[in-house]
């Protein structure tokens, strides 16, 4: 099964908001509320940002928020900061295919 | 403190084998679902394999029949035995804890596997 679809890049100035989309199908994002988002810096392991579409683990700033509509999930980073420049990946449970990841979005802070 | 530390990566020829280890501290491997995720150089993440706490295994189509996930209960270690390796298996391999809601909350630092002649 194909990976989830994310835009390869997104950017914003400090203080602005940036929203990253993650498009799946009725078999994954459209069927289950098991969407998660990860932040990854170069050479580092991914870090969990959002789980079950909207929940933030302890320690993740509330500038990060998640949502879902039909077969598309979104991650919004509000009040963009220099440290938010990283790669972001979505993930969704896909039943028989278990878990799919998106191709990743590189966020640049202008 | 939770720590996951992978090892066992390296350079291997096509067709060869390698066993990755993930030593876990801070929680009990056999009480949790554990997963391997890989990332080819410059590419995105790819789920590879799951070992559930009830020892159910699952594999991505790309590795099924070639990779085997297992654990050593007393040593609290997760393994990934890889055989018939192909150049497209070249990647950083991460172990991670998978929660019931299918997200990954703890990750190791990764170990690089390079398959090349």
XYZ file of C-alpha atoms in Angstrom:
227
model
C 0.000 0.000 0.000
C 1.258 3.509 -0.816
C 2.515 5.870 1.817
C 0.381 8.754 3.012
C 0.781 11.938 0.975
C 2.419 15.011 2.486
C 3.718 18.157 0.778
C 7.512 17.974 0.548
C 8.000 21.415 2.027
C 6.325 24.196 3.981
C 7.593 27.478 5.347
C 6.672 30.462 7.447
C 8.159 33.424 9.228
C 8.692 33.450 12.984
C 5.398 33.960 14.774
C 3.315 32.790 11.838
C 1.419 29.518 11.536
C 2.114 26.676 9.155
C -0.219 23.761 8.430
C 0.935 20.439 6.998
C -1.561 18.109 5.355
C -1.470 14.329 5.286
C -3.770 12.614 2.816
C -4.741 8.983 3.060
C -7.704 6.847 2.096
C -10.892 5.403 3.523
C -8.836 2.410 4.672
C -6.544 4.359 6.975
C -7.088 8.002 7.962
C -10.731 7.838 6.925
C -11.429 4.713 8.985
C -9.495 5.106 12.225
C -8.654 7.963 14.583
C -5.142 6.588 14.938
C -3.210 9.414 13.331
C 0.063 10.544 14.844
C 2.705 13.131 13.981
C 6.460 13.083 14.521
C 9.195 15.717 14.418
C 12.658 14.730 13.250
C 15.872 16.736 13.229
C 18.696 15.678 10.876
C 20.545 12.646 12.197
C 18.146 12.224 15.103
C 15.323 9.852 15.942
C 11.724 10.925 15.374
C 9.897 12.462 18.333
C 6.187 12.008 18.980
C 4.247 15.279 18.714
C 0.587 14.272 18.334
C -1.285 10.995 18.778
C -4.878 9.917 18.164
C -5.351 12.910 15.844
C -5.400 15.645 18.487
C -3.608 14.589 21.690
C -0.242 15.986 22.741
C 2.166 14.004 24.931
C 3.395 15.686 28.059
C 6.126 18.179 27.258
C 5.009 19.023 23.720
C 4.137 22.727 23.438
C 0.516 23.602 22.742
C 1.728 25.441 19.627
C 1.418 22.042 17.976
C -2.105 20.890 17.190
C -3.685 18.189 15.071
C -6.973 17.685 13.295
C -8.651 15.409 10.794
C -11.357 15.684 8.157
C -12.439 12.638 6.153
C -9.236 11.165 4.697
C -6.937 14.116 5.428
C -5.159 14.875 8.677
C -3.377 18.132 9.440
C -0.683 19.381 11.778
C -0.609 23.090 12.607
C 2.379 24.779 14.154
C 1.360 28.145 15.566
C 3.725 30.897 16.624
C 6.513 29.419 14.521
C 9.944 29.411 16.162
C 13.409 28.812 14.763
C 13.615 25.497 16.625
C 10.574 24.239 14.700
C 12.671 23.914 11.561
C 12.687 20.146 11.054
C 11.089 17.302 9.127
C 7.564 16.285 10.081
C 5.963 12.902 9.429
C 2.393 11.756 9.756
C 1.456 8.176 10.510
C -1.846 6.329 10.406
C -3.084 2.885 11.323
C -4.131 1.008 8.207
C -5.547 -2.268 9.476
C -4.071 -5.172 7.558
C -1.140 -3.020 6.419
C -0.626 -2.044 10.029
C 0.926 1.447 9.989
C 1.662 3.808 7.107
C 3.876 6.882 7.200
C 3.785 9.981 5.067
C 6.745 10.930 2.934
C 7.650 13.786 5.260
C 7.462 17.587 5.095
C 10.478 19.815 5.581
C 9.478 22.937 7.484
C 11.643 25.999 6.965
C 11.480 29.028 9.236
C 12.178 32.035 7.050
C 14.458 6.936 32.494
C 13.468 5.111 29.313
C 16.241 4.210 26.878
C 16.293 2.147 23.708
C 19.730 1.416 22.261
C 20.092 -0.308 18.889
C 23.207 -2.076 17.681
C 24.271 -4.609 15.086
C 24.187 -2.489 11.962
C 26.988 -2.397 9.444
C 28.018 -3.136 5.895
C 26.800 -6.417 4.425
C 26.834 -7.845 0.920
C 23.607 -8.493 -1.000
C 22.203 -11.844 0.036
C 23.833 -11.633 3.445
C 22.398 -11.623 6.939
C 22.523 -9.360 9.956
C 20.922 -9.329 13.392
C 19.925 -6.051 14.995
C 19.481 -5.698 18.748
C 17.559 -3.132 20.752
C 18.391 -3.070 24.446
C 15.599 -1.487 26.440
C 15.647 0.027 29.896
C 12.814 1.755 31.727
C 10.012 -0.601 30.693
C 9.532 -4.311 30.071
C 9.715 -5.342 26.420
C 7.536 -8.419 26.881
C 4.712 -6.313 28.353
C 4.590 -3.984 25.362
C 4.138 -3.985 21.598
C 7.494 -3.321 19.956
C 8.203 -2.213 16.399
C 11.041 -1.717 13.961
C 10.874 1.305 11.641
C 13.466 2.095 8.983
C 14.538 5.148 7.044
C 16.502 4.912 3.824
C 19.099 7.666 3.310
C 17.322 10.938 2.544
C 13.935 9.225 2.545
C 10.898 8.924 4.779
C 9.978 6.484 7.522
C 8.786 2.963 6.766
C 7.219 0.570 9.250
C 8.975 -2.807 9.101
C 7.746 -5.204 11.767
C 5.698 -5.568 14.954
C 6.012 -7.954 17.890
C 3.023 -7.676 20.179
C 3.092 -8.374 23.891
C 1.185 -11.617 23.182
C 3.919 -12.544 20.670
C 1.899 -11.902 17.554
C 4.188 -10.857 14.716
C 3.484 -8.765 11.645
C 5.702 -7.709 8.754
C 5.673 -5.219 5.918
C 5.263 -6.857 2.514
C 8.767 -5.688 1.568
C 10.445 -7.804 4.267
C 8.040 -10.669 4.915
C 9.789 -14.018 4.639
C 13.239 -12.446 4.990
C 13.116 -10.688 8.375
C 12.198 -12.161 11.771
C 11.352 -10.140 14.869
C 11.839 -11.648 18.305
C 12.679 -10.773 21.885
C 14.766 -12.046 24.778
C 12.498 -11.785 27.761
C 15.007 -11.908 30.608
C 17.518 -9.558 28.957
C 14.793 -7.133 27.838
C 16.074 -7.044 24.258
C 14.241 -6.802 20.942
C 15.819 -8.356 17.859
C 15.460 -8.148 14.112
C 17.060 -10.994 12.190
C 17.525 -9.929 8.588
C 18.438 -12.352 5.811
C 18.568 -12.323 2.008
C 19.404 -8.644 2.300
C 18.968 -6.403 -0.732
C 20.432 -2.985 -1.568
C 16.971 -1.473 -0.996
C 17.156 -2.603 2.646
C 19.869 0.020 3.205
C 18.516 2.284 5.934
C 18.747 3.444 9.508
C 16.727 0.988 11.571
C 14.927 2.280 14.653
C 13.249 0.259 17.367
C 10.272 1.874 19.053
C 7.552 1.125 21.555
C 4.112 1.009 19.946
C 1.076 1.872 22.037
C -2.354 0.258 21.644
C -3.478 3.286 19.639
C -0.734 2.596 17.083
C 1.621 5.458 17.808
C 5.276 5.255 18.779
C 6.203 7.035 21.989
C 9.784 5.918 22.632
C 12.448 5.521 19.928
C 16.041 4.404 19.875
C 18.795 6.409 18.170
C 18.931 4.024 15.216
C 21.543 1.764 13.657
C 22.670 2.015 10.025
C 22.498 -1.023 7.769
C 24.249 -0.743 4.408
C 23.735 -3.480 1.828
C 26.318 -3.166 -0.915
C 28.843 -5.217 -2.820
